[in-house]
Short mmCIF file of C-alpha atoms in Angstrom, two decimals:
data_model
loop_
_atom_site.label_atom_id
_atom_site.label_comp_id
_atom_site.label_asym_id
_atom_site.label_seq_id
_atom_site.Cartn_x
_atom_site.Cartn_y
_atom_site.Cartn_z
CA MET A 28 0.00 0.00 0.00
CA ASN A 29 1.33 3.42 -0.91
CA LEU A 30 2.15 5.57 2.08
CA ILE A 31 1.65 9.31 2.08
CA ARG A 32 4.00 11.23 4.37
CA PHE A 33 3.26 14.63 5.80
CA ILE A 34 4.28 16.86 8.69
CA PHE A 35 1.94 17.19 11.67
CA ALA A 36 3.21 20.38 13.27
CA THR A 37 2.70 22.64 16.22
CA ALA A 38 3.23 26.14 14.85
CA PHE A 39 4.09 29.32 16.73
CA CYS A 40 4.19 32.70 14.96
CA SER A 41 7.12 34.98 15.64
CA SER A 42 7.85 38.61 14.93
CA VAL A 43 10.08 37.68 12.01
CA LEU A 44 7.35 35.76 10.21
CA SER A 45 8.86 32.35 10.77
CA PHE A 46 7.47 29.17 12.28
CA GLU A 47 8.85 26.85 14.89
CA LEU A 48 7.86 23.29 14.11
CA ASN A 49 7.64 20.76 16.93
CA CYS A 50 6.58 17.68 15.02
CA LEU A 51 5.31 14.49 16.55
CA PHE A 52 4.90 10.89 15.45
CA ARG A 53 1.18 10.42 14.93
CA ARG A 54 -0.99 7.83 13.27
CA SER A 55 -3.89 9.29 11.36
CA PHE A 56 -7.57 8.60 11.85
CA HIS A 57 -9.18 5.65 10.12
CA PHE A 58 -11.41 7.71 7.85
CA LEU A 59 -8.45 9.21 5.98
CA VAL A 60 -5.90 7.43 3.82
CA TRP A 61 -2.87 9.02 5.46
CA ARG A 62 -0.61 6.67 7.36
CA GLU A 63 2.96 7.50 8.33
CA ILE A 64 3.92 10.83 9.89
CA TYR A 65 7.55 11.54 10.61
CA GLY A 66 9.10 13.80 13.26
CA CYS A 67 11.20 16.95 13.08
CA ASP A 68 12.39 19.91 15.13
CA CYS A 69 13.32 22.95 13.09
CA TRP A 70 12.66 26.53 12.08
CA VAL A 71 10.96 27.10 8.73
CA VAL A 72 11.17 30.49 7.03
CA HIS A 73 9.43 29.43 3.84
CA THR A 74 8.37 26.25 2.12
CA THR A 75 7.01 25.46 -1.30
CA GLY A 76 6.36 21.82 -0.57
CA ASN A 77 3.16 20.00 0.24
CA THR A 78 3.01 20.42 4.00
CA ILE A 79 -0.57 19.45 4.63
CA ALA A 80 -1.24 19.27 8.36
CA LEU A 81 -1.02 21.89 11.08
CA GLU A 82 -1.57 21.36 14.79
CA ASP A 83 -1.63 23.98 17.54
CA LEU A 84 -1.61 23.09 21.24
CA SER A 85 -0.81 26.53 22.66
CA ARG A 86 -3.91 26.79 24.94
CA ASN A 87 -3.95 30.56 24.48
CA LEU A 88 -5.05 31.21 20.91
CA GLN A 89 -7.15 34.37 21.05
CA GLN A 90 -7.95 34.27 17.34
CA PHE A 91 -7.50 31.97 14.39
CA PRO A 92 -3.84 32.18 13.27
CA SER A 93 -3.28 34.23 10.14
CA ASN A 94 -0.63 34.48 7.42
CA PHE A 95 0.66 30.94 7.83
CA ASP A 96 -0.87 30.17 4.42
CA HIS A 97 2.17 31.99 2.99
CA PHE A 98 4.36 29.26 4.46
CA PHE A 99 1.97 26.32 4.06
CA PRO A 100 -0.21 27.06 1.02
CA ASN A 101 -1.37 23.48 0.55
CA LEU A 102 -2.79 22.68 3.98
CA PHE A 103 -5.80 20.40 3.98
CA ASP A 104 -5.74 19.33 7.64
CA ILE A 105 -5.93 21.80 10.55
CA PHE A 106 -6.10 20.78 14.22
CA LEU A 107 -6.38 23.48 16.92
CA ALA A 108 -6.94 22.13 20.43
CA PRO A 109 -7.10 22.97 23.24
CA SER A 110 -6.20 26.48 22.14
CA GLY A 111 -8.65 28.86 23.83
CA LEU A 112 -10.14 29.77 20.44
CA THR A 113 -13.43 31.69 20.77
CA THR A 114 -14.38 32.34 17.13
CA ILE A 115 -13.76 31.00 13.64
CA THR A 116 -15.08 32.48 10.41
CA ALA A 117 -15.22 31.75 6.70
CA GLU A 118 -12.56 34.42 6.16
CA ASP A 119 -10.22 32.52 8.49
CA LEU A 120 -10.48 29.44 6.26
CA LYS A 121 -10.50 31.27 2.93
CA PRO A 122 -6.71 30.89 2.38
CA PHE A 123 -7.10 27.09 2.44
CA PRO A 124 -9.40 26.05 -0.43
CA ALA A 125 -7.96 22.52 -0.34
CA LEU A 126 -8.97 21.99 3.29
CA ILE A 127 -10.48 18.55 3.94
CA ARG A 128 -10.36 18.19 7.71
CA LEU A 129 -10.86 20.80 10.44
CA GLU A 130 -10.62 19.77 14.09
CA ILE A 131 -11.08 22.45 16.77
CA PRO A 132 -12.16 20.51 19.88
CA ASP A 133 -11.88 21.68 23.49
CA ASN A 134 -11.99 25.39 22.69
CA ARG A 135 -14.40 28.17 23.70
CA ILE A 136 -16.52 28.57 20.59
CA GLN A 137 -20.16 29.47 21.22
CA HIS A 138 -21.44 30.11 17.70
CA VAL A 139 -20.68 28.50 14.32
CA GLU A 140 -21.55 30.58 11.28
CA GLY A 141 -23.68 28.94 8.61
CA ASN A 142 -21.29 30.08 5.86
CA LEU A 143 -18.15 28.80 7.60
CA PHE A 144 -17.19 26.43 4.77
CA GLN A 145 -18.12 28.58 1.78
CA HIS A 146 -14.45 28.81 0.70
CA THR A 147 -13.56 25.18 1.49
CA PRO A 148 -15.78 23.02 -0.74
CA ASN A 149 -13.73 19.84 -0.22
CA MET A 150 -14.48 19.45 3.49
CA ARG A 151 -15.38 15.95 4.65
CA ALA A 152 -14.31 15.80 8.30
CA VAL A 153 -15.02 18.40 10.97
CA GLY A 154 -14.86 18.31 14.75
CA PHE A 155 -16.30 20.86 17.19
CA SER A 156 -16.31 18.55 20.21
CA PHE A 157 -16.23 19.95 23.74
CA ASN A 158 -16.68 23.61 22.96
CA SER A 159 -19.57 25.69 24.32
CA ILE A 160 -21.60 25.88 21.12
CA GLU A 161 -25.07 27.31 21.65
CA THR A 162 -26.03 28.17 18.07
CA VAL A 163 -25.16 26.95 14.56
CA GLY A 164 -26.13 28.96 11.49
CA LEU A 165 -28.42 27.43 8.90
CA GLY A 166 -26.83 25.70 5.91
CA LEU A 167 -23.47 24.86 7.49
CA PHE A 168 -23.04 21.72 5.34
CA GLU A 169 -25.05 22.85 2.33
CA GLY A 170 -23.37 22.05 -0.99
CA LEU A 171 -20.49 20.13 0.61
CA ARG A 172 -20.49 16.84 -1.28
CA GLY A 173 -17.72 15.44 0.90
CA PHE A 174 -20.20 14.87 3.71
CA THR A 175 -22.32 12.67 1.45
CA ALA A 176 -19.38 10.33 0.81
CA PRO A 177 -18.34 7.24 2.81
CA GLY A 178 -15.80 8.02 5.51
CA SER A 179 -17.07 11.53 6.21
CA LEU A 180 -17.20 12.54 9.86
CA VAL A 181 -18.84 15.28 11.95
CA SER A 182 -18.60 15.71 15.71
CA PHE A 183 -20.45 18.12 18.00
CA LEU A 184 -19.99 16.07 21.15
CA GLY A 185 -20.09 17.88 24.49
CA ASN A 186 -21.64 21.17 23.39
CA THR A 187 -24.47 23.22 24.87
CA CYS A 188 -27.16 22.84 22.22
CA ILE A 189 -26.12 19.38 21.01
CA SER A 190 -23.87 16.48 21.95
CA GLU A 191 -23.66 14.14 18.96
CA SER A 192 -21.21 12.74 16.44
CA ALA A 193 -21.89 11.15 13.07
CA ASN A 194 -19.88 8.89 10.79
CA GLY A 195 -21.00 8.52 7.19
CA PRO A 196 -23.66 10.30 5.13
CA GLU A 197 -26.71 8.70 6.75
CA GLN A 198 -25.73 9.61 10.29
CA ILE A 199 -24.58 13.05 9.19
CA ALA A 200 -27.96 13.75 7.58
CA ILE A 201 -29.64 13.01 10.92
CA LEU A 202 -27.15 15.17 12.81
CA ILE A 203 -27.82 18.08 10.44
CA GLN A 204 -31.54 17.77 11.13
CA ASN A 205 -30.84 17.88 14.86
CA LEU A 206 -28.65 20.95 14.44
CA GLU A 207 -31.48 22.71 12.62
CA ARG A 208 -33.91 21.68 15.33
CA ASP A 209 -31.85 22.43 18.43
CA CYS A 210 -29.12 24.92 17.49
CA LEU A 211 -30.53 27.54 15.14
CA PRO A 212 -30.00 31.12 16.33
CA PRO A 213 -33.18 32.75 17.68
CA ILE A 214 -35.23 34.66 15.13
CA THR A 215 -35.33 38.32 16.03
CA THR A 216 -38.30 40.41 14.95
CA THR A 217 -38.67 44.15 14.95
CA THR A 218 -41.95 46.02 15.20
CA THR A 219 -42.45 48.59 12.48
CA THR A 220 -45.12 51.24 12.29
CA GLU A 221 -46.19 53.32 9.35
CA ALA A 222 -44.68 56.74 9.34
CA ALA A 223 -47.06 59.57 10.08
CA VAL A 224 -48.10 61.63 7.11
CA ASP A 225 -46.43 64.65 8.67
CA GLU A 226 -43.11 62.73 8.60
CA CYS A 227 -43.46 61.85 4.93
CA PRO A 228 -40.96 63.64 2.65
CA SER A 229 -42.23 66.09 0.05
CA SER A 230 -41.88 63.60 -2.81
CA CYS A 231 -43.92 61.09 -0.85
CA ARG A 232 -46.66 63.64 -0.09
CA THR A 233 -46.83 64.63 -3.76
CA LEU A 234 -47.33 60.99 -4.73
CA ILE A 235 -50.07 60.55 -2.13
CA ASP A 236 -51.88 63.67 -3.35
CA SER A 237 -51.65 62.42 -6.93
CA PHE A 238 -53.17 59.06 -6.02
CA ALA A 239 -55.93 60.74 -4.03
CA SER A 240 -56.80 62.97 -6.97
CA ARG A 241 -56.86 60.02 -9.37
CA ILE A 242 -59.10 58.02 -7.04
CA GLU A 243 -61.50 60.94 -6.85
CA GLN A 244 -61.65 61.16 -10.65
CA LEU A 245 -62.37 57.42 -10.93
CA GLU A 246 -65.16 57.69 -8.38
CA MET A 247 -66.78 60.50 -10.39
CA GLN A 248 -66.50 58.49 -13.62
CA MET A 249 -68.05 55.48 -11.91
CA LYS A 250 -71.00 57.57 -10.75
CA GLU A 251 -71.55 58.85 -14.30
CA ILE A 252 -71.51 55.29 -15.68
CA LEU A 253 -73.98 54.09 -13.04
CA GLY A 254 -76.25 57.04 -13.80
CA LYS A 255 -76.33 56.18 -17.51
CA LEU A 256 -77.08 52.53 -16.76
CA GLN A 257 -80.05 53.47 -14.59
CA VAL A 258 -81.52 55.61 -17.37
#
């Protein structure tokens, strides 16, 4: 069996735009074809290779790391946990159109935007386990064919509005239904009232007067027609 090697790295940004890689021996999850991961300990200023996995275990990640796409343009596996992350957006993932797997368990995320994966159409494995998710926007998995394929995986275990995981398209379809039932953001409504005539701008008042005059003319014409019919 062909083995695909890649670096599974813990990355730390520095002021000189370099990355410290503390790589570990890891064996990948069963639902992906990756197998052997080799270790390293080095500084990387730039790479044009196919580094495809990034792991962060810093525990103090206030926002999704930026600019590392310049060093690792071909990432399709990101693992951030437990990193203290509170938010993640579609713009954060936009630099990684080849992304297949996103794991951000054991963070502090409370809301997942429905358009999170709009720039990453190849997604087929995602994990939000053990966050504090209260709401999930509608359409999170819409149009993502990877989640209708065998081996796809979604996990929302240990969250506020839901605690489920799903493996494969059938289970994922059920999980999506449960997300829409239990985790949709509340619908906010605003009460509107018609503006008073006195608050209507001059153009609006002119239009109202024109309609009123036309209605009056039609009423007079109708009376004339009715009078002729009675004769």
